[in-house]
Amino acid sequence: MIFTSFNPPQRTLMGPGPSDIYPRVLQAQSRPTVGHLDPLFIGMMDEVKQLLQYAFQTENPVTMAVSAPGSAGMETCFVNLLEPGEKVIVCRNGVFGDRMRENVERCGATAVVVDDEWGKPVDPEKVEQALKANPDASVLAFVHAETSTGALSDAKTLAELARKYGCLTIVDTVTSLGGVPLLVDEWQLDAVYSGSQKCLSCVPGLSPVTFSEKAVERIKNRKSKVQSWFLDQSLVLGYWSGEGKRSYHHTAPVNALYALHESLVLLHNEGLENAWQRHRDAHEQLKAGLEKLGLSFVVDEPYRLPQLNAVYIPDGVDDAAVRTRLLNDYNLEIGAGLGALAGKAWRIGLMGYGARRENVSLCLRALEETIR
Ligand SMILES: *Cc1c(COP(=O)(O)O)cnc(C)c1O
């Protein structure tokens, strides 16, 4: 058996992530690897932190990238903030809310689940009832942008409620960061995690996180050790913010961090507002075309994420056959339905570099020719 290099085709990625990567990001990743304690690399990590503060719109000193995908950012927030026996209100309106519940339970804490229908945003009234009924809850956890359905929840209002009832917030912004407004400081969110491969259009495998002062206080005052050594923020912090005297914790994914740096430079150069507008413009173009094809959206207009468009599969159309033809004939990937929407909906991503006119046109043409 002779093995040769793997040469992937050039696909157009319009699913729920990974998104199309900026060519400049791929180039950045192939630059020479330096030592992860090299002073030049440490200087770059400081810039990554500043750029992440910009992307999250925060001045939180504890802002960094976890060396693993978004799921690890999620786990980082839960294992650091929670101690066994605590009670957490978890909002569940899709797949990722349920993963939050799973994380809570694995921390030895109790999850009080507030359910909303798939495709609907989290209902603040139900959340307030749950907060009222559970005065011993210490955290409210919710997903800002539910990628399984394409619904956007009102993070500002949910965080206000959490504060009113003395809870910290854990917020999933994996799909929202860089795609829709996310104002960590203004909305006073506490433990926030995201991912590199959605609207940042960076390679998969890194998870930006940021912690408010209150979250850091909570972590410092823990009675028990964080059960995960790798994700324990008090240990990782010595690595990310050792002020020139960084100590070894783990080997940073050096080249992946070059890629993240480049994607954040691109976002900063474009400007957050412009990036948000570009996602909205691409969404409007897609929406007009999809409606012409007779496809309807899962999520009601006011809560629709521009970067994740869930549309019902028309009657009589073979879900898998269409997606296979898009992949084989057009090199185009769109997302299948997940969980309750499996087989019922497609998820068309317009994330980061993918939120462009030519992508939307390709997708509409391919869908039209394939469905016909
Ligand atoms: C993609 C996603 C995750 C998980 O990120 P991975 O990088 O796949 O681990 C978590 N939450 C949401 C809302 C996501 O869209």
mmCIF file of C-alpha atoms and ligand atoms in Angstrom:
data_model
loop_
_atom_site.group_PDB
_atom_site.id
_atom_site.type_symbol
_atom_site.label_atom_id
_atom_site.label_comp_id
_atom_site.label_asym_id
_atom_site.label_seq_id
_atom_site.Cartn_x
_atom_site.Cartn_y
_atom_site.Cartn_z
ATOM 1 C CA MET A 1 0.000 0.000 0.000
ATOM 2 C CA ILE A 2 1.386 3.372 -0.990
ATOM 3 C CA PHE A 3 -0.040 6.426 0.678
ATOM 4 C CA THR A 4 0.099 9.811 -0.985
ATOM 5 C CA SER A 5 -0.742 13.351 0.084
ATOM 6 C CA PHE A 6 -4.366 14.244 0.634
ATOM 7 C CA ASN A 7 -5.517 16.901 -1.813
ATOM 8 C CA PRO A 8 -8.995 18.105 -0.959
ATOM 9 C CA PRO A 9 -11.113 19.742 -3.672
ATOM 10 C CA GLN A 10 -11.965 23.434 -3.514
ATOM 11 C CA ARG A 11 -15.478 23.334 -2.082
ATOM 12 C CA THR A 12 -17.751 26.250 -1.352
ATOM 13 C CA LEU A 13 -18.787 25.770 2.259
ATOM 14 C CA MET A 14 -22.288 27.057 2.950
ATOM 15 C CA GLY A 15 -23.285 24.882 5.850
ATOM 16 C CA PRO A 16 -23.319 25.486 9.604
ATOM 17 C CA GLY A 17 -19.503 25.521 9.766
ATOM 18 C CA PRO A 18 -16.712 25.204 9.002
ATOM 19 C CA SER A 19 -17.211 28.185 6.734
ATOM 20 C CA ASP A 20 -15.141 29.160 3.708
ATOM 21 C CA ILE A 21 -11.739 30.196 4.993
ATOM 22 C CA TYR A 22 -10.189 33.481 3.894
ATOM 23 C CA PRO A 23 -7.293 32.688 1.509
ATOM 24 C CA ARG A 24 -5.077 34.994 3.579
ATOM 25 C CA VAL A 25 -5.882 32.918 6.663
ATOM 26 C CA LEU A 26 -4.788 29.701 4.957
ATOM 27 C CA GLN A 27 -1.577 31.401 3.852
ATOM 28 C CA ALA A 28 -0.915 32.655 7.368
ATOM 29 C CA GLN A 29 -1.281 29.151 8.725
ATOM 30 C CA SER A 30 1.430 27.753 6.459
ATOM 31 C CA ARG A 31 4.120 30.178 7.672
ATOM 32 C CA PRO A 32 7.124 28.752 9.551
ATOM 33 C CA THR A 33 6.388 27.400 12.996
ATOM 34 C CA VAL A 34 8.193 29.209 15.801
ATOM 35 C CA GLY A 35 8.524 28.096 19.402
ATOM 36 C CA HIS A 36 5.414 28.789 21.430
ATOM 37 C CA LEU A 37 7.466 30.680 24.020
ATOM 38 C CA ASP A 38 9.374 32.637 21.356
ATOM 39 C CA PRO A 39 9.130 36.352 22.246
ATOM 40 C CA LEU A 40 7.812 37.128 18.753
ATOM 41 C CA PHE A 41 5.059 34.568 19.135
ATOM 42 C CA ILE A 42 4.148 35.919 22.561
ATOM 43 C CA GLY A 43 3.842 39.360 20.987
ATOM 44 C CA MET A 44 1.442 37.901 18.436
ATOM 45 C CA MET A 45 -0.610 36.248 21.180
ATOM 46 C CA ASP A 46 -0.948 39.631 22.880
ATOM 47 C CA GLU A 47 -2.348 40.996 19.622
ATOM 48 C CA VAL A 48 -4.747 38.054 19.357
ATOM 49 C CA LYS A 49 -6.036 39.005 22.785
ATOM 50 C CA GLN A 50 -6.507 42.663 21.814
ATOM 51 C CA LEU A 51 -8.205 41.685 18.574
ATOM 52 C CA LEU A 52 -10.514 39.281 20.402
ATOM 53 C CA GLN A 53 -11.404 42.064 22.823
ATOM 54 C CA TYR A 54 -12.406 44.097 19.792
ATOM 55 C CA ALA A 55 -14.422 41.247 18.262
ATOM 56 C CA PHE A 56 -16.247 40.618 21.550
ATOM 57 C CA GLN A 57 -16.510 44.384 22.280
ATOM 58 C CA THR A 58 -15.040 43.941 25.734
ATOM 59 C CA GLU A 59 -12.227 45.183 27.888
ATOM 60 C CA ASN A 60 -12.136 41.960 29.908
ATOM 61 C CA PRO A 61 -8.472 41.230 30.664
ATOM 62 C CA VAL A 62 -9.322 37.524 30.651
ATOM 63 C CA THR A 63 -9.909 37.096 26.933
ATOM 64 C CA MET A 64 -8.123 34.376 24.993
ATOM 65 C CA ALA A 65 -8.487 31.408 22.675
ATOM 66 C CA VAL A 66 -8.874 27.919 24.123
ATOM 67 C CA SER A 67 -6.687 25.480 22.155
ATOM 68 C CA ALA A 68 -9.595 23.345 20.953
ATOM 69 C CA PRO A 69 -12.892 23.804 19.076
ATOM 70 C CA GLY A 70 -16.027 25.622 20.217
ATOM 71 C CA SER A 71 -17.218 22.639 22.234
ATOM 72 C CA ALA A 72 -14.139 23.025 24.420
ATOM 73 C CA GLY A 73 -14.937 26.706 24.928
ATOM 74 C CA MET A 74 -18.369 25.623 26.094
ATOM 75 C CA GLU A 75 -16.859 23.110 28.482
ATOM 76 C CA THR A 76 -14.310 25.692 29.699
ATOM 77 C CA CYS A 77 -17.095 28.025 30.798
ATOM 78 C CA PHE A 78 -19.069 25.330 32.594
ATOM 79 C CA VAL A 79 -16.223 23.534 34.382
ATOM 80 C CA ASN A 80 -14.700 26.790 35.610
ATOM 81 C CA LEU A 81 -17.846 28.522 36.784
ATOM 82 C CA LEU A 82 -19.743 25.589 38.272
ATOM 83 C CA GLU A 83 -19.156 23.557 41.374
ATOM 84 C CA PRO A 84 -20.939 20.344 42.317
ATOM 85 C CA GLY A 85 -24.361 20.938 43.858
ATOM 86 C CA GLU A 86 -25.027 24.257 42.131
ATOM 87 C CA LYS A 87 -28.192 24.949 40.202
ATOM 88 C CA VAL A 88 -28.197 26.343 36.671
ATOM 89 C CA ILE A 89 -31.067 27.596 34.519
ATOM 90 C CA VAL A 90 -30.432 26.282 31.007
ATOM 91 C CA CYS A 91 -32.366 27.595 28.021
ATOM 92 C CA ARG A 92 -32.958 24.970 25.365
ATOM 93 C CA ASN A 93 -34.314 25.917 21.937
ATOM 94 C CA GLY A 94 -32.086 23.662 19.862
ATOM 95 C CA VAL A 95 -29.194 21.211 19.900
ATOM 96 C CA PHE A 96 -26.647 23.431 21.595
ATOM 97 C CA GLY A 97 -28.857 24.343 24.534
ATOM 98 C CA ASP A 98 -29.157 20.647 25.225
ATOM 99 C CA ARG A 99 -25.389 20.308 25.157
ATOM 100 C CA MET A 100 -25.254 23.009 27.817
ATOM 101 C CA ARG A 101 -27.568 20.903 29.997
ATOM 102 C CA GLU A 102 -25.266 17.929 29.464
ATOM 103 C CA ASN A 103 -22.289 20.034 30.575
ATOM 104 C CA VAL A 104 -24.106 21.208 33.701
ATOM 105 C CA GLU A 105 -24.939 17.661 34.724
ATOM 106 C CA ARG A 106 -21.414 16.429 34.092
ATOM 107 C CA CYS A 107 -20.176 19.149 36.469
ATOM 108 C CA GLY A 108 -22.290 17.564 39.204
ATOM 109 C CA ALA A 109 -24.682 20.518 39.122
ATOM 110 C CA THR A 110 -28.448 20.520 38.575
ATOM 111 C CA ALA A 111 -29.944 21.870 35.360
ATOM 112 C CA VAL A 112 -33.346 23.526 35.386
ATOM 113 C CA VAL A 113 -34.273 23.440 31.715
ATOM 114 C CA VAL A 114 -36.397 26.159 30.120
ATOM 115 C CA ASP A 115 -37.641 24.755 26.827
ATOM 116 C CA ASP A 116 -38.648 26.713 23.777
ATOM 117 C CA GLU A 117 -39.801 25.362 20.467
ATOM 118 C CA TRP A 118 -37.116 24.724 17.868
ATOM 119 C CA GLY A 119 -36.864 27.750 15.601
ATOM 120 C CA LYS A 120 -38.094 30.140 18.299
ATOM 121 C CA PRO A 121 -35.840 32.414 20.336
ATOM 122 C CA VAL A 122 -35.489 31.898 24.093
ATOM 123 C CA ASP A 123 -38.569 33.399 25.758
ATOM 124 C CA PRO A 124 -37.493 35.914 28.451
ATOM 125 C CA GLU A 125 -40.815 35.516 30.283
ATOM 126 C CA LYS A 126 -40.292 31.806 30.802
ATOM 127 C CA VAL A 127 -36.739 32.504 31.905
ATOM 128 C CA GLU A 128 -37.936 35.028 34.473
ATOM 129 C CA GLN A 129 -40.442 32.508 35.843
ATOM 130 C CA ALA A 130 -37.670 29.925 36.205
ATOM 131 C CA LEU A 131 -35.369 32.444 37.907
ATOM 132 C CA LYS A 132 -38.161 33.388 40.305
ATOM 133 C CA ALA A 133 -39.007 29.768 41.071
ATOM 134 C CA ASN A 134 -35.338 28.884 41.663
ATOM 135 C CA PRO A 135 -33.813 31.587 43.868
ATOM 136 C CA ASP A 136 -30.900 29.252 44.626
ATOM 137 C CA ALA A 137 -29.776 29.160 40.954
ATOM 138 C CA SER A 138 -26.323 30.657 40.412
ATOM 139 C CA VAL A 139 -26.008 30.740 36.626
ATOM 140 C CA LEU A 140 -28.218 31.352 33.582
ATOM 141 C CA ALA A 141 -26.930 29.631 30.429
ATOM 142 C CA PHE A 142 -28.195 30.267 26.915
ATOM 143 C CA VAL A 143 -27.218 30.173 23.247
ATOM 144 C CA HIS A 144 -27.140 33.567 21.535
ATOM 145 C CA ALA A 145 -27.286 32.198 17.972
ATOM 146 C CA GLU A 146 -28.755 28.667 17.760
ATOM 147 C CA THR A 147 -27.028 27.107 14.769
ATOM 148 C CA SER A 148 -29.336 24.103 14.720
ATOM 149 C CA THR A 149 -32.336 26.306 13.851
ATOM 150 C CA GLY A 150 -31.047 29.756 12.861
ATOM 151 C CA ALA A 151 -32.752 31.600 15.732
ATOM 152 C CA LEU A 152 -31.257 34.635 17.457
ATOM 153 C CA SER A 153 -32.083 35.198 21.138
ATOM 154 C CA ASP A 154 -32.042 38.522 22.971
ATOM 155 C CA ALA A 155 -28.811 38.230 24.956
ATOM 156 C CA LYS A 156 -29.102 41.728 26.413
ATOM 157 C CA THR A 157 -32.527 41.109 27.960
ATOM 158 C CA LEU A 158 -31.619 37.623 29.202
ATOM 159 C CA ALA A 159 -28.466 38.964 30.868
ATOM 160 C CA GLU A 160 -30.487 41.758 32.537
ATOM 161 C CA LEU A 161 -32.831 39.140 33.976
ATOM 162 C CA ALA A 162 -29.918 37.069 35.214
ATOM 163 C CA ARG A 163 -28.482 40.072 37.058
ATOM 164 C CA LYS A 164 -31.864 40.930 38.548
ATOM 165 C CA TYR A 165 -31.957 37.463 40.136
ATOM 166 C CA GLY A 166 -28.297 37.324 41.149
ATOM 167 C CA CYS A 167 -27.102 34.910 38.461
ATOM 168 C CA LEU A 168 -24.033 34.998 36.266
ATOM 169 C CA THR A 169 -24.457 34.212 32.569
ATOM 170 C CA ILE A 170 -22.784 31.612 30.366
ATOM 171 C CA VAL A 171 -23.384 32.565 26.749
ATOM 172 C CA ASP A 172 -22.743 30.556 23.580
ATOM 173 C CA THR A 173 -21.686 32.978 20.836
ATOM 174 C CA VAL A 174 -20.065 30.412 18.548
ATOM 175 C CA THR A 175 -22.168 31.427 15.563
ATOM 176 C CA SER A 176 -22.862 35.042 16.522
ATOM 177 C CA LEU A 177 -19.307 36.383 16.900
ATOM 178 C CA GLY A 178 -18.501 38.498 13.839
ATOM 179 C CA GLY A 179 -21.882 37.847 12.204
ATOM 180 C CA VAL A 180 -24.431 39.797 14.270
ATOM 181 C CA PRO A 181 -24.070 42.451 16.984
ATOM 182 C CA LEU A 182 -22.554 41.019 20.161
ATOM 183 C CA LEU A 183 -21.647 43.564 22.841
ATOM 184 C CA VAL A 184 -20.138 41.674 25.756
ATOM 185 C CA ASP A 185 -19.432 44.691 27.998
ATOM 186 C CA GLU A 186 -22.531 46.708 27.189
ATOM 187 C CA TRP A 187 -24.769 43.684 27.800
ATOM 188 C CA GLN A 188 -22.663 42.624 30.813
ATOM 189 C CA LEU A 189 -22.270 38.984 29.782
ATOM 190 C CA ASP A 190 -20.082 36.941 32.138
ATOM 191 C CA ALA A 191 -18.605 33.794 30.585
ATOM 192 C CA VAL A 192 -18.731 33.878 26.802
ATOM 193 C CA TYR A 193 -17.317 31.395 24.332
ATOM 194 C CA SER A 194 -17.129 31.232 20.552
ATOM 195 C CA GLY A 195 -15.451 29.307 17.739
ATOM 196 C CA SER A 196 -12.916 30.049 15.041
ATOM 197 C CA GLN A 197 -14.612 28.350 12.112
ATOM 198 C CA LYS A 198 -17.963 30.125 11.810
ATOM 199 C CA CYS A 199 -18.212 33.886 11.150
ATOM 200 C CA LEU A 200 -14.499 34.453 11.753
ATOM 201 C CA SER A 201 -13.789 32.218 8.731
ATOM 202 C CA CYS A 202 -10.714 30.832 10.389
ATOM 203 C CA VAL A 203 -9.634 27.186 10.460
ATOM 204 C CA PRO A 204 -11.545 24.978 12.910
ATOM 205 C CA GLY A 205 -9.997 24.093 16.241
ATOM 206 C CA LEU A 206 -9.852 27.228 18.384
ATOM 207 C CA SER A 207 -12.369 28.684 20.787
ATOM 208 C CA PRO A 208 -12.222 32.352 21.785
ATOM 209 C CA VAL A 209 -13.481 32.929 25.331
ATOM 210 C CA THR A 210 -13.892 35.967 27.559
ATOM 211 C CA PHE A 211 -14.683 36.252 31.270
ATOM 212 C CA SER A 212 -16.077 39.258 33.121
ATOM 213 C CA GLU A 213 -14.615 40.438 36.423
ATOM 214 C CA LYS A 214 -17.514 38.760 38.235
ATOM 215 C CA ALA A 215 -16.829 35.471 36.476
ATOM 216 C CA VAL A 216 -13.140 35.683 37.353
ATOM 217 C CA GLU A 217 -14.075 36.388 41.005
ATOM 218 C CA ARG A 218 -16.311 33.335 41.001
ATOM 219 C CA ILE A 219 -13.493 31.182 39.617
ATOM 220 C CA LYS A 220 -10.976 32.538 42.150
ATOM 221 C CA ASN A 221 -13.314 31.775 45.055
ATOM 222 C CA ARG A 222 -13.994 28.169 44.119
ATOM 223 C CA LYS A 223 -13.996 25.701 46.978
ATOM 224 C CA SER A 224 -13.181 22.734 44.766
ATOM 225 C CA LYS A 225 -10.597 22.287 42.033
ATOM 226 C CA VAL A 226 -11.806 22.491 38.430
ATOM 227 C CA GLN A 227 -12.217 18.843 37.447
ATOM 228 C CA SER A 228 -10.473 19.365 34.085
ATOM 229 C CA TRP A 229 -6.769 20.063 34.324
ATOM 230 C CA PHE A 230 -6.490 21.167 30.695
ATOM 231 C CA LEU A 231 -9.389 23.619 30.790
ATOM 232 C CA ASP A 232 -8.682 25.059 34.261
ATOM 233 C CA GLN A 233 -8.484 28.786 33.527
ATOM 234 C CA SER A 234 -6.385 29.630 36.566
ATOM 235 C CA LEU A 235 -3.652 27.449 35.027
ATOM 236 C CA VAL A 236 -4.142 28.567 31.418
ATOM 237 C CA LEU A 237 -4.011 32.210 32.460
ATOM 238 C CA GLY A 238 -0.408 31.919 33.563
ATOM 239 C CA TYR A 239 0.294 30.996 29.959
ATOM 240 C CA TRP A 240 -1.737 33.695 28.223
ATOM 241 C CA SER A 241 -1.021 36.592 30.568
ATOM 242 C CA GLY A 242 2.279 35.922 32.258
ATOM 243 C CA GLU A 243 3.451 39.482 31.378
ATOM 244 C CA GLY A 244 6.578 38.351 29.581
ATOM 245 C CA LYS A 245 7.198 35.520 32.035
ATOM 246 C CA ARG A 246 4.906 32.949 30.528
ATOM 247 C CA SER A 247 5.062 29.527 32.031
ATOM 248 C CA TYR A 248 4.505 26.357 30.066
ATOM 249 C CA HIS A 249 1.007 24.904 30.303
ATOM 250 C CA HIS A 250 0.541 23.153 26.969
ATOM 251 C CA THR A 251 2.035 23.637 23.524
ATOM 252 C CA ALA A 252 -0.067 26.266 21.816
ATOM 253 C CA PRO A 253 -1.351 25.330 18.339
ATOM 254 C CA VAL A 254 1.135 27.826 16.923
ATOM 255 C CA ASN A 255 0.077 27.791 13.267
ATOM 256 C CA ALA A 256 -3.633 27.725 14.048
ATOM 257 C CA LEU A 257 -3.068 30.850 16.132
ATOM 258 C CA TYR A 258 -1.376 32.538 13.150
ATOM 259 C CA ALA A 259 -4.607 31.793 11.300
ATOM 260 C CA LEU A 260 -6.779 33.218 14.064
ATOM 261 C CA HIS A 261 -4.616 36.325 14.209
ATOM 262 C CA GLU A 262 -5.017 36.831 10.453
ATOM 263 C CA SER A 263 -8.790 36.340 10.524
ATOM 264 C CA LEU A 264 -9.098 38.852 13.363
ATOM 265 C CA VAL A 265 -6.891 41.345 11.514
ATOM 266 C CA LEU A 266 -9.261 40.990 8.546
ATOM 267 C CA LEU A 267 -12.276 41.556 10.798
ATOM 268 C CA HIS A 268 -10.655 44.581 12.415
ATOM 269 C CA ASN A 269 -9.724 46.069 9.046
ATOM 270 C CA GLU A 270 -13.236 45.587 7.737
ATOM 271 C CA GLY A 271 -14.831 46.871 10.938
ATOM 272 C CA LEU A 272 -17.437 44.998 12.979
ATOM 273 C CA GLU A 273 -20.377 47.095 11.781
ATOM 274 C CA ASN A 274 -19.401 46.530 8.167
ATOM 275 C CA ALA A 275 -19.079 42.804 8.769
ATOM 276 C CA TRP A 276 -22.540 42.682 10.368
ATOM 277 C CA GLN A 277 -23.958 44.635 7.411
ATOM 278 C CA ARG A 278 -22.283 42.327 4.899
ATOM 279 C CA HIS A 279 -23.950 39.324 6.571
ATOM 280 C CA ARG A 280 -27.335 41.090 6.439
ATOM 281 C CA ASP A 281 -26.885 42.005 2.756
ATOM 282 C CA ALA A 282 -25.987 38.449 1.780
ATOM 283 C CA HIS A 283 -28.964 37.176 3.770
ATOM 284 C CA GLU A 284 -31.359 39.563 1.995
ATOM 285 C CA GLN A 285 -30.087 38.419 -1.385
ATOM 286 C CA LEU A 286 -30.421 34.753 -0.393
ATOM 287 C CA LYS A 287 -33.865 35.276 1.095
ATOM 288 C CA ALA A 288 -35.191 36.896 -2.079
ATOM 289 C CA GLY A 289 -33.885 34.018 -4.196
ATOM 290 C CA LEU A 290 -35.104 31.256 -1.885
ATOM 291 C CA GLU A 291 -38.574 32.748 -1.736
ATOM 292 C CA LYS A 292 -38.640 32.831 -5.544
ATOM 293 C CA LEU A 293 -37.906 29.116 -5.437
ATOM 294 C CA GLY A 294 -40.839 28.691 -3.083
ATOM 295 C CA LEU A 295 -38.770 27.775 -0.030
ATOM 296 C CA SER A 296 -39.880 29.006 3.380
ATOM 297 C CA PHE A 297 -37.871 29.809 6.485
ATOM 298 C CA VAL A 298 -38.045 27.891 9.767
ATOM 299 C CA VAL A 299 -37.521 31.026 11.884
ATOM 300 C CA ASP A 300 -39.817 34.074 11.940
ATOM 301 C CA GLU A 301 -38.315 37.206 10.404
ATOM 302 C CA PRO A 302 -37.418 39.228 13.528
ATOM 303 C CA TYR A 303 -35.335 36.395 15.036
ATOM 304 C CA ARG A 304 -33.665 35.161 11.869
ATOM 305 C CA LEU A 305 -29.899 34.853 11.866
ATOM 306 C CA PRO A 306 -28.477 36.269 8.635
ATOM 307 C CA GLN A 307 -25.565 33.837 8.836
ATOM 308 C CA LEU A 308 -27.632 30.652 9.282
ATOM 309 C CA ASN A 309 -30.674 30.204 7.101
ATOM 310 C CA ALA A 310 -32.818 27.189 7.945
ATOM 311 C CA VAL A 311 -35.401 26.514 5.226
ATOM 312 C CA TYR A 312 -37.933 23.718 4.954
ATOM 313 C CA ILE A 313 -37.226 21.093 2.310
ATOM 314 C CA PRO A 314 -40.090 21.185 -0.219
ATOM 315 C CA ASP A 315 -42.450 18.191 -0.295
ATOM 316 C CA GLY A 316 -41.315 15.412 -2.589
ATOM 317 C CA VAL A 317 -37.703 16.585 -2.695
ATOM 318 C CA ASP A 318 -35.084 14.035 -1.630
ATOM 319 C CA ASP A 319 -32.942 15.728 1.031
ATOM 320 C CA ALA A 320 -29.826 13.564 0.772
ATOM 321 C CA ALA A 321 -29.949 13.332 -3.041
ATOM 322 C CA VAL A 322 -30.018 17.113 -3.396
ATOM 323 C CA ARG A 323 -27.144 17.642 -0.994
ATOM 324 C CA THR A 324 -25.092 14.941 -2.715
ATOM 325 C CA ARG A 325 -25.685 16.550 -6.120
ATOM 326 C CA LEU A 326 -24.737 19.981 -4.808
ATOM 327 C CA LEU A 327 -21.513 18.517 -3.487
ATOM 328 C CA ASN A 328 -20.645 16.457 -6.565
ATOM 329 C CA ASP A 329 -21.828 18.774 -9.342
ATOM 330 C CA TYR A 330 -21.228 22.193 -7.790
ATOM 331 C CA ASN A 331 -18.621 21.498 -5.098
ATOM 332 C CA LEU A 332 -21.103 23.168 -2.795
ATOM 333 C CA GLU A 333 -21.846 22.104 0.747
ATOM 334 C CA ILE A 334 -25.027 23.116 2.525
ATOM 335 C CA GLY A 335 -26.040 21.791 5.926
ATOM 336 C CA ALA A 336 -28.519 19.057 6.715
ATOM 337 C CA GLY A 337 -31.144 19.515 9.404
ATOM 338 C CA LEU A 338 -30.042 18.654 12.914
ATOM 339 C CA GLY A 339 -32.009 17.032 15.743
ATOM 340 C CA ALA A 340 -35.717 17.842 15.456
ATOM 341 C CA LEU A 341 -35.126 19.331 11.972
ATOM 342 C CA ALA A 342 -33.225 16.330 10.533
ATOM 343 C CA GLY A 343 -34.692 15.473 7.128
ATOM 344 C CA LYS A 344 -37.057 18.467 7.326
ATOM 345 C CA ALA A 345 -34.794 21.459 6.742
ATOM 346 C CA TRP A 346 -31.575 22.580 5.110
ATOM 347 C CA ARG A 347 -29.241 24.969 6.827
ATOM 348 C CA ILE A 348 -27.559 27.432 4.503
ATOM 349 C CA GLY A 349 -24.657 29.226 6.100
ATOM 350 C CA LEU A 350 -23.492 32.696 5.106
ATOM 351 C CA MET A 351 -20.639 32.937 7.518
ATOM 352 C CA GLY A 352 -17.638 35.250 7.383
ATOM 353 C CA TYR A 353 -15.882 35.014 4.022
ATOM 354 C CA GLY A 354 -18.865 33.016 2.786
ATOM 355 C CA ALA A 355 -21.214 35.990 3.137
ATOM 356 C CA ARG A 356 -20.640 37.203 -0.428
ATOM 357 C CA ARG A 357 -22.781 37.826 -3.515
ATOM 358 C CA GLU A 358 -21.016 35.200 -5.621
ATOM 359 C CA ASN A 359 -21.629 32.519 -2.981
ATOM 360 C CA VAL A 360 -25.295 33.383 -2.741
ATOM 361 C CA SER A 361 -25.662 33.366 -6.545
ATOM 362 C CA LEU A 362 -23.950 29.981 -6.824
ATOM 363 C CA CYS A 363 -26.142 28.513 -4.107
ATOM 364 C CA LEU A 364 -29.375 29.813 -5.658
ATOM 365 C CA ARG A 365 -28.456 28.627 -9.149
ATOM 366 C CA ALA A 366 -27.375 25.194 -7.873
ATOM 367 C CA LEU A 367 -30.528 24.765 -5.785
ATOM 368 C CA GLU A 368 -32.775 25.829 -8.642
ATOM 369 C CA GLU A 369 -31.166 23.450 -11.131
ATOM 370 C CA THR A 370 -31.067 20.589 -8.629
ATOM 371 C CA ILE A 371 -34.587 20.852 -7.247
ATOM 372 C CA ARG A 372 -35.930 21.063 -10.818
HETATM 373 C C1 LIG B 1 -20.575 24.925 16.073
HETATM 374 C C2 LIG B 1 -21.179 25.246 17.390
HETATM 375 C C3 LIG B 1 -20.643 24.764 18.609
HETATM 376 C C4 LIG B 1 -19.498 23.796 18.648
HETATM 377 O O1 LIG B 1 -18.347 24.262 18.048
HETATM 378 P P1 LIG B 1 -17.264 23.191 17.514
HETATM 379 O O2 LIG B 1 -16.172 24.048 17.001
HETATM 380 O O3 LIG B 1 -17.975 22.378 16.487
HETATM 381 O O4 LIG B 1 -16.857 22.367 18.676
HETATM 382 C C5 LIG B 1 -21.229 25.169 19.773
HETATM 383 N N1 LIG B 1 -22.302 25.993 19.793
HETATM 384 C C6 LIG B 1 -22.840 26.467 18.661
HETATM 385 C C7 LIG B 1 -24.017 27.387 18.739
HETATM 386 C C8 LIG B 1 -22.291 26.107 17.430
HETATM 387 O O5 LIG B 1 -22.833 26.564 16.300
#
